[in-house]
Amino acid sequence: MTDHEYMRYALELAKRGVGAVNPNPLVGAVIVKDDEIIGEGWHERFGELHAERNALKNCKKSAKGATLYVTLEPCCHYGKTPPCTEAIIENQIKRVVVGSMDTNPKVAGKGVALLREAGIEVETGVLKEECDALNEVFFHYIETKTPFVVMKYAMTMDGKIATASGKSKWITGETARENVQKDRNRYMAIMVGVGTVLTDNPSLTCRIAGGRNPIRIICDTNLRTPLESILVQTAKEVKTIIATASRDMEMRHTYEEKGVFILDVPKKEGHLDLEFLMKELGNHGIDSVLLEGGGTLNFSALQSKIVNKVQAYIAPKIFGGEAAKTPVEGVGIAEVPEHFHLKNPKIRQYGEDFYIESEVEYSCLPE
């Protein structure tokens, strides 16, 4: 096997940590000696051993003189676990092949430098594009201290997210909905507006066996979330945050008694300041948000320049209806050049439904 093939296998191992390691990166490692894989591992759970140490622990023979393939630059600092560079040097690994360089200031090239100083041959940038893409959430969070935001919606081919009477179950088929559940497991939090709570009374949980429920966030400027809603009633079981500008302390206390965490967010132009909210969520260790809001919140999110990626599921159906809701509403834009530009589209098919994923490119990035 070639370096690329071993690294590709390390990438597949890394993906096994999805939903369990946030806000840490997904990392896979493979140890090869005499053209034989003698050890492999991945970062399995936040706070536990990193991929390199798991691979070394799983070695079926001495790693002395072996080559280590790892999707991300080995750490060189003490955190919840000791530095991986230390273990690599102690086990007398001869060569290390790295996919992505770590942009965490605590590492950022220092891991590779330490290995080279110890006389270990290091090659970087093998399958860099694939390794970088695997950890887009981690890189964004470590560099901005704010969550990576993915706006997701399902619509008909005429751009409707509900019928004229407000019915929306189900626009897409089962296969597409299963993929959404995978993203609820992958991303650390899920966010909706109070309008969605009032209309749908959702649970916003992950319905995958062994999956992780995302932290649930409700944008509720004036505290209108019903106390009898599923989200409030299950707040002691699944972490639930209401972001609000309300100073009704008695009402806030009522929510808190039911297990809801209240997050103070100021208003901006009559709505919650979403840029402020993202900074607060980042301060609370939330590295990613799946935005499943309605048209008003979606437009506000784009206008606030907090959305990094858009996922659109498109069903082969037509609803019609002048008043039927669309994925992005709000006041909209006045001139065509003011549009929100999407780039690097990826298109897939789930059953009968189409899926388009694109990155958002803003003309002027937020600070």
Short mmCIF file of C-alpha atoms in Angstrom, two decimals:
data_model
loop_
_atom_site.label_atom_id
_atom_site.label_comp_id
_atom_site.label_asym_id
_atom_site.label_seq_id
_atom_site.Cartn_x
_atom_site.Cartn_y
_atom_site.Cartn_z
CA MET A 1 0.00 0.00 0.00
CA THR A 2 1.07 3.61 -0.63
CA ASP A 3 1.20 6.57 1.75
CA HIS A 4 -2.08 7.80 0.27
CA GLU A 5 -3.79 4.47 0.86
CA TYR A 6 -2.67 4.26 4.48
CA MET A 7 -3.78 7.87 5.05
CA ARG A 8 -7.14 7.15 3.46
CA TYR A 9 -7.59 4.27 5.91
CA ALA A 10 -6.64 6.60 8.78
CA LEU A 11 -9.37 8.99 7.57
CA GLU A 12 -11.95 6.20 7.70
CA LEU A 13 -10.87 5.40 11.26
CA ALA A 14 -11.14 9.07 12.24
CA LYS A 15 -14.79 9.21 11.13
CA ARG A 16 -15.68 6.65 13.81
CA GLY A 17 -15.34 9.44 16.38
CA VAL A 18 -18.18 11.52 14.86
CA GLY A 19 -20.50 12.78 17.57
CA ALA A 20 -18.24 11.75 20.45
CA VAL A 21 -15.19 14.03 20.43
CA ASN A 22 -16.48 17.63 20.06
CA PRO A 23 -15.00 20.16 20.50
CA ASN A 24 -11.86 18.10 19.79
CA PRO A 25 -10.94 17.17 16.21
CA LEU A 26 -11.62 13.87 14.47
CA VAL A 27 -8.29 12.02 14.16
CA GLY A 28 -7.28 8.59 12.91
CA ALA A 29 -3.87 6.89 13.10
CA VAL A 30 -2.28 3.83 11.50
CA ILE A 31 1.11 2.28 12.38
CA VAL A 32 2.89 0.34 9.62
CA LYS A 33 6.02 -1.82 9.88
CA ASP A 34 7.47 -3.98 7.10
CA ASP A 35 4.40 -3.24 4.93
CA GLU A 36 2.07 -4.54 7.64
CA ILE A 37 -0.42 -2.59 9.74
CA ILE A 38 0.61 -3.38 13.31
CA GLY A 39 -1.55 -0.83 15.10
CA GLU A 40 -4.51 1.44 14.47
CA GLY A 41 -6.71 3.76 16.46
CA TRP A 42 -8.82 6.90 16.47
CA HIS A 43 -9.87 9.57 18.93
CA GLU A 44 -12.88 7.77 20.38
CA ARG A 45 -14.25 10.14 23.00
CA PHE A 46 -13.59 13.65 24.30
CA GLY A 47 -11.18 13.55 27.24
CA GLU A 48 -9.86 10.09 26.39
CA LEU A 49 -6.72 8.94 24.54
CA HIS A 50 -5.88 10.57 21.23
CA ALA A 51 -5.64 8.54 18.02
CA GLU A 52 -1.84 8.13 18.13
CA ARG A 53 -1.85 6.78 21.69
CA ASN A 54 -4.74 4.44 20.88
CA ALA A 55 -2.84 3.12 17.85
CA LEU A 56 0.28 2.55 19.94
CA LYS A 57 -1.78 0.85 22.66
CA ASN A 58 -3.24 -1.49 20.03
CA CYS A 59 0.11 -2.45 18.47
CA LYS A 60 0.57 -6.20 18.07
CA LYS A 61 4.37 -5.87 17.95
CA SER A 62 7.07 -3.28 18.75
CA ALA A 63 6.56 0.03 16.94
CA LYS A 64 10.30 0.70 16.88
CA GLY A 65 11.32 1.71 13.35
CA ALA A 66 7.69 1.89 12.12
CA THR A 67 5.84 4.58 10.17
CA LEU A 68 2.91 6.40 11.76
CA TYR A 69 0.16 7.81 9.53
CA VAL A 70 -2.01 10.39 11.29
CA THR A 71 -4.69 12.66 9.84
CA LEU A 72 -3.78 15.66 12.04
CA GLU A 73 -0.46 16.97 13.37
CA PRO A 74 0.32 15.25 16.71
CA CYS A 75 -0.25 17.39 19.79
CA CYS A 76 2.73 18.54 21.83
CA HIS A 77 1.03 19.99 24.92
CA TYR A 78 -0.54 18.63 28.09
CA GLY A 79 -4.33 18.77 28.10
CA LYS A 80 -6.73 16.08 29.29
CA THR A 81 -4.12 13.60 28.04
CA PRO A 82 -0.29 13.80 27.72
CA PRO A 83 1.24 14.99 24.41
CA CYS A 84 1.25 12.47 21.57
CA THR A 85 4.69 13.62 20.42
CA GLU A 86 6.06 12.24 23.69
CA ALA A 87 4.58 8.79 23.03
CA ILE A 88 5.80 8.78 19.41
CA ILE A 89 9.37 9.57 20.47
CA GLU A 90 9.33 7.08 23.37
CA ASN A 91 8.18 4.27 21.04
CA GLN A 92 10.99 5.06 18.59
CA ILE A 93 8.75 5.62 15.57
CA LYS A 94 11.04 6.23 12.60
CA ARG A 95 8.74 8.17 10.25
CA VAL A 96 5.55 10.17 10.69
CA VAL A 97 3.20 11.06 7.82
CA VAL A 98 0.75 13.88 8.58
CA GLY A 99 -2.41 14.93 6.74
CA SER A 100 -3.49 18.30 8.22
CA MET A 101 -1.40 20.75 10.20
CA ASP A 102 -3.08 21.81 13.45
CA THR A 103 -4.04 25.50 13.60
CA ASN A 104 -4.48 25.37 17.39
CA PRO A 105 -1.93 27.92 18.72
CA LYS A 106 -0.84 25.33 21.30
CA VAL A 107 0.34 23.09 18.43
CA ALA A 108 0.54 24.95 15.07
CA GLY A 109 3.70 23.32 13.72
CA LYS A 110 5.30 22.74 17.11
CA GLY A 111 4.38 19.04 17.07
CA VAL A 112 6.12 18.43 13.76
CA ALA A 113 9.12 20.51 14.85
CA LEU A 114 9.53 18.45 18.06
CA LEU A 115 9.46 15.20 16.12
CA ARG A 116 12.07 16.43 13.66
CA GLU A 117 14.29 17.63 16.50
CA ALA A 118 14.12 14.08 17.87
CA GLY A 119 15.46 12.75 14.57
CA ILE A 120 12.15 11.47 13.24
CA GLU A 121 11.45 11.87 9.52
CA VAL A 122 8.21 13.82 9.05
CA GLU A 123 6.20 14.28 5.86
CA THR A 124 3.21 16.64 5.85
CA GLY A 125 0.31 17.39 3.52
CA VAL A 126 -0.58 13.83 2.47
CA LEU A 127 -4.27 13.94 1.45
CA LYS A 128 -4.35 17.41 2.98
CA GLU A 129 -7.58 18.47 1.29
CA GLU A 130 -9.51 15.44 2.58
CA CYS A 131 -7.98 15.73 6.06
CA ASP A 132 -8.77 19.46 6.25
CA ALA A 133 -12.38 18.86 5.15
CA LEU A 134 -12.84 16.25 7.88
CA ASN A 135 -12.18 18.87 10.55
CA GLU A 136 -13.78 22.00 9.10
CA VAL A 137 -15.72 22.43 12.35
CA PHE A 138 -12.62 22.14 14.54
CA PHE A 139 -10.55 24.53 12.43
CA HIS A 140 -13.33 27.14 12.35
CA TYR A 141 -13.93 26.92 16.10
CA ILE A 142 -10.26 27.00 17.09
CA GLU A 143 -9.61 30.01 14.84
CA THR A 144 -12.75 32.09 15.57
CA LYS A 145 -13.94 30.83 18.97
CA THR A 146 -17.46 30.71 17.50
CA PRO A 147 -19.53 27.71 16.33
CA PHE A 148 -19.50 26.45 12.74
CA VAL A 149 -23.12 27.01 11.60
CA VAL A 150 -24.90 24.79 9.09
CA MET A 151 -28.28 26.00 7.86
CA LYS A 152 -30.44 23.02 6.89
CA TYR A 153 -33.89 22.95 5.37
CA ALA A 154 -36.14 20.67 3.31
CA MET A 155 -38.27 22.12 0.54
CA THR A 156 -40.36 21.19 -2.48
CA MET A 157 -39.22 21.84 -6.03
CA ASP A 158 -41.24 25.07 -5.99
CA GLY A 159 -39.35 26.22 -2.88
CA LYS A 160 -41.95 25.60 -0.15
CA ILE A 161 -41.18 24.31 3.35
CA ALA A 162 -44.86 23.82 4.22
CA THR A 163 -48.26 23.76 2.56
CA ALA A 164 -50.52 26.82 2.49
CA SER A 165 -52.16 25.50 5.67
CA GLY A 166 -48.79 25.09 7.41
CA LYS A 167 -48.38 21.30 7.14
CA SER A 168 -44.80 20.08 6.65
CA LYS A 169 -44.66 16.36 7.61
CA TRP A 170 -43.10 14.97 5.58
CA ILE A 171 -41.60 16.89 2.68
CA THR A 172 -38.67 14.52 2.13
CA GLY A 173 -38.47 10.75 2.28
CA GLU A 174 -37.10 8.47 4.96
CA THR A 175 -33.59 8.16 3.48
CA ALA A 176 -33.10 11.94 3.47
CA ARG A 177 -34.45 12.21 7.02
CA GLU A 178 -32.02 9.52 8.18
CA ASN A 179 -29.15 11.65 6.88
CA VAL A 180 -30.44 14.60 8.90
CA GLN A 181 -30.27 12.44 12.02
CA LYS A 182 -26.59 11.76 11.26
CA ASP A 183 -25.97 15.50 11.25
CA ARG A 184 -27.83 15.92 14.53
CA ASN A 185 -25.35 13.42 15.93
CA ARG A 186 -22.36 15.12 14.25
CA TYR A 187 -23.00 18.74 15.23
CA MET A 188 -22.90 19.75 18.86
CA ALA A 189 -26.08 21.87 18.98
CA ILE A 190 -29.31 22.42 17.08
CA MET A 191 -31.02 25.82 16.91
CA VAL A 192 -34.55 26.94 16.04
CA GLY A 193 -36.65 30.05 16.52
CA VAL A 194 -39.62 30.24 18.86
CA GLY A 195 -41.91 30.26 15.80
CA THR A 196 -40.84 26.70 14.99
CA VAL A 197 -41.53 25.65 18.59
CA LEU A 198 -45.01 27.21 18.49
CA THR A 199 -45.85 25.65 15.12
CA ASP A 200 -44.27 22.18 15.32
CA ASN A 201 -43.58 21.49 19.02
CA PRO A 202 -40.42 19.55 18.01
CA SER A 203 -38.22 17.34 20.18
CA LEU A 204 -34.98 18.12 18.25
CA THR A 205 -33.30 14.90 19.38
CA CYS A 206 -31.06 12.45 17.54
CA ARG A 207 -32.94 9.31 16.56
CA ILE A 208 -29.92 7.12 15.84
CA ALA A 209 -29.23 4.12 18.06
CA GLY A 210 -26.28 5.06 20.25
CA GLY A 211 -26.27 8.61 18.89
CA ARG A 212 -25.79 11.80 20.86
CA ASN A 213 -28.59 14.31 21.35
CA PRO A 214 -27.52 17.81 20.33
CA ILE A 215 -27.78 20.70 22.77
CA ARG A 216 -31.09 22.40 21.91
CA ILE A 217 -31.12 26.17 21.46
CA ILE A 218 -34.27 28.26 21.10
CA CYS A 219 -34.01 31.86 19.88
CA ASP A 220 -36.87 33.46 21.82
CA THR A 221 -36.56 37.24 22.08
CA ASN A 222 -39.58 37.77 24.35
CA LEU A 223 -39.89 34.37 26.12
CA ARG A 224 -42.88 32.93 24.29
CA THR A 225 -41.79 29.28 24.43
CA PRO A 226 -44.72 27.31 25.95
CA LEU A 227 -43.93 25.72 29.30
CA GLU A 228 -45.83 22.62 28.12
CA SER A 229 -43.67 22.28 24.98
CA ILE A 230 -41.62 19.09 24.52
CA LEU A 231 -38.38 21.07 24.66
CA VAL A 232 -39.16 22.55 28.08
CA GLN A 233 -40.70 19.38 29.48
CA THR A 234 -37.59 17.34 28.60
CA ALA A 235 -34.98 19.99 29.47
CA LYS A 236 -33.70 17.99 32.44
CA GLU A 237 -33.00 15.05 30.12
CA VAL A 238 -31.51 16.91 27.13
CA LYS A 239 -29.61 20.17 27.63
CA THR A 240 -31.81 23.03 26.46
CA ILE A 241 -30.91 26.71 26.13
CA ILE A 242 -33.28 29.61 25.59
CA ALA A 243 -31.54 32.68 24.21
CA THR A 244 -33.61 35.71 25.13
CA ALA A 245 -33.60 39.47 25.66
CA SER A 246 -36.48 39.28 28.14
CA ARG A 247 -35.92 40.60 31.65
CA ASP A 248 -39.04 38.94 33.08
CA MET A 249 -37.19 37.39 36.00
CA GLU A 250 -40.20 35.50 37.32
CA MET A 251 -40.76 33.79 33.96
CA ARG A 252 -37.06 33.10 33.55
CA HIS A 253 -37.01 31.41 36.96
CA THR A 254 -39.96 29.22 35.93
CA TYR A 255 -38.02 27.94 32.91
CA GLU A 256 -34.90 27.41 35.02
CA GLU A 257 -36.87 25.31 37.51
CA LYS A 258 -37.72 22.99 34.63
CA GLY A 259 -34.04 22.63 33.71
CA VAL A 260 -33.75 25.23 30.95
CA PHE A 261 -30.57 27.32 30.81
CA ILE A 262 -31.34 30.98 30.11
CA LEU A 263 -28.79 32.87 28.03
CA ASP A 264 -28.96 36.68 27.98
CA VAL A 265 -28.65 38.08 24.47
CA PRO A 266 -29.20 41.75 23.56
CA LYS A 267 -31.48 42.90 20.77
CA LYS A 268 -30.25 44.20 17.44
CA GLU A 269 -32.81 45.84 15.14
CA GLY A 270 -35.67 44.28 17.11
CA HIS A 271 -34.31 40.71 17.07
CA LEU A 272 -31.68 38.80 19.01
CA ASP A 273 -28.11 39.78 18.16
CA LEU A 274 -27.01 36.53 16.56
CA GLU A 275 -23.34 37.51 16.34
CA PHE A 276 -23.34 38.06 20.11
CA LEU A 277 -25.14 34.73 20.58
CA MET A 278 -22.50 32.87 18.58
CA LYS A 279 -19.71 34.34 20.70
CA GLU A 280 -21.56 33.30 23.86
CA LEU A 281 -22.12 29.77 22.57
CA GLY A 282 -18.43 29.57 21.67
CA ASN A 283 -17.55 30.66 25.21
CA HIS A 284 -19.67 27.76 26.47
CA GLY A 285 -17.63 25.28 24.41
CA ILE A 286 -20.19 24.75 21.64
CA ASP A 287 -18.23 24.22 18.42
CA SER A 288 -21.04 23.69 15.90
CA VAL A 289 -24.72 24.48 15.35
CA LEU A 290 -27.22 22.85 13.01
CA LEU A 291 -29.70 25.62 12.22
CA GLU A 292 -33.15 24.17 11.55
CA GLY A 293 -35.01 27.44 11.81
CA GLY A 294 -37.86 28.95 9.85
CA GLY A 295 -37.61 31.60 7.14
CA THR A 296 -37.32 34.56 9.52
CA LEU A 297 -34.47 33.13 11.61
CA ASN A 298 -32.70 31.84 8.49
CA PHE A 299 -32.67 35.27 6.89
CA SER A 300 -31.47 36.89 10.13
CA ALA A 301 -28.68 34.32 10.36
CA LEU A 302 -27.51 35.03 6.81
CA GLN A 303 -27.81 38.77 7.36
CA SER A 304 -25.70 38.43 10.52
CA LYS A 305 -23.08 36.47 8.53
CA ILE A 306 -23.01 33.56 10.98
CA VAL A 307 -23.89 30.80 8.46
CA ASN A 308 -20.93 28.82 7.10
CA LYS A 309 -22.75 26.22 5.04
CA VAL A 310 -26.22 25.65 3.59
CA GLN A 311 -27.80 22.20 3.18
CA ALA A 312 -30.94 22.03 1.05
CA TYR A 313 -32.97 18.85 0.69
CA ILE A 314 -35.23 19.14 -2.36
CA ALA A 315 -38.22 16.83 -2.75
CA PRO A 316 -39.83 16.06 -6.14
CA LYS A 317 -43.09 17.69 -5.03
CA ILE A 318 -44.92 20.95 -5.71
CA PHE A 319 -47.11 22.62 -3.07
CA GLY A 320 -47.89 26.00 -4.62
CA GLY A 321 -49.63 28.67 -2.58
CA GLU A 322 -48.76 32.35 -2.56
CA ALA A 323 -48.65 32.40 1.26
CA ALA A 324 -46.91 29.03 1.72
CA LYS A 325 -43.66 29.50 3.62
CA THR A 326 -40.23 29.42 2.01
CA PRO A 327 -36.84 28.55 3.57
CA VAL A 328 -35.54 32.13 3.76
CA GLU A 329 -37.95 35.00 4.32
CA GLY A 330 -37.38 38.18 6.34
CA VAL A 331 -37.24 41.45 4.44
CA GLY A 332 -35.08 39.91 1.72
CA ILE A 333 -32.63 41.82 -0.44
CA ALA A 334 -33.45 44.73 -2.71
CA GLU A 335 -30.90 44.33 -5.50
CA VAL A 336 -29.56 41.21 -7.23
CA PRO A 337 -25.87 42.04 -6.51
CA GLU A 338 -26.69 42.00 -2.78
CA HIS A 339 -27.44 38.25 -2.86
CA PHE A 340 -25.86 35.78 -0.46
CA HIS A 341 -23.39 33.87 -2.61
CA LEU A 342 -23.00 30.10 -2.31
CA LYS A 343 -19.94 28.26 -3.63
CA ASN A 344 -18.41 24.78 -3.97
CA PRO A 345 -21.72 22.92 -4.33
CA LYS A 346 -21.95 19.20 -3.65
CA ILE A 347 -24.95 17.33 -5.01
CA ARG A 348 -26.20 13.93 -3.87
CA GLN A 349 -29.40 11.94 -4.03
CA TYR A 350 -31.17 10.29 -1.10
CA GLY A 351 -34.01 8.12 -2.38
CA GLU A 352 -36.13 10.40 -4.56
CA ASP A 353 -34.81 13.56 -2.88
CA PHE A 354 -31.91 15.72 -3.98
CA TYR A 355 -29.38 17.22 -1.58
CA ILE A 356 -27.32 20.32 -2.33
CA GLU A 357 -24.64 21.50 0.09
CA SER A 358 -22.76 24.77 -0.46
CA GLU A 359 -20.42 27.03 1.46
CA VAL A 360 -21.54 30.62 2.11
CA GLU A 361 -19.25 33.34 0.78
CA TYR A 362 -19.80 36.78 2.27
CA SER A 363 -18.60 39.92 0.53
CA CYS A 364 -17.27 41.22 3.85
CA LEU A 365 -16.43 38.74 6.59
CA PRO A 366 -17.36 39.53 10.20
CA GLU A 367 -14.52 40.37 12.59
#
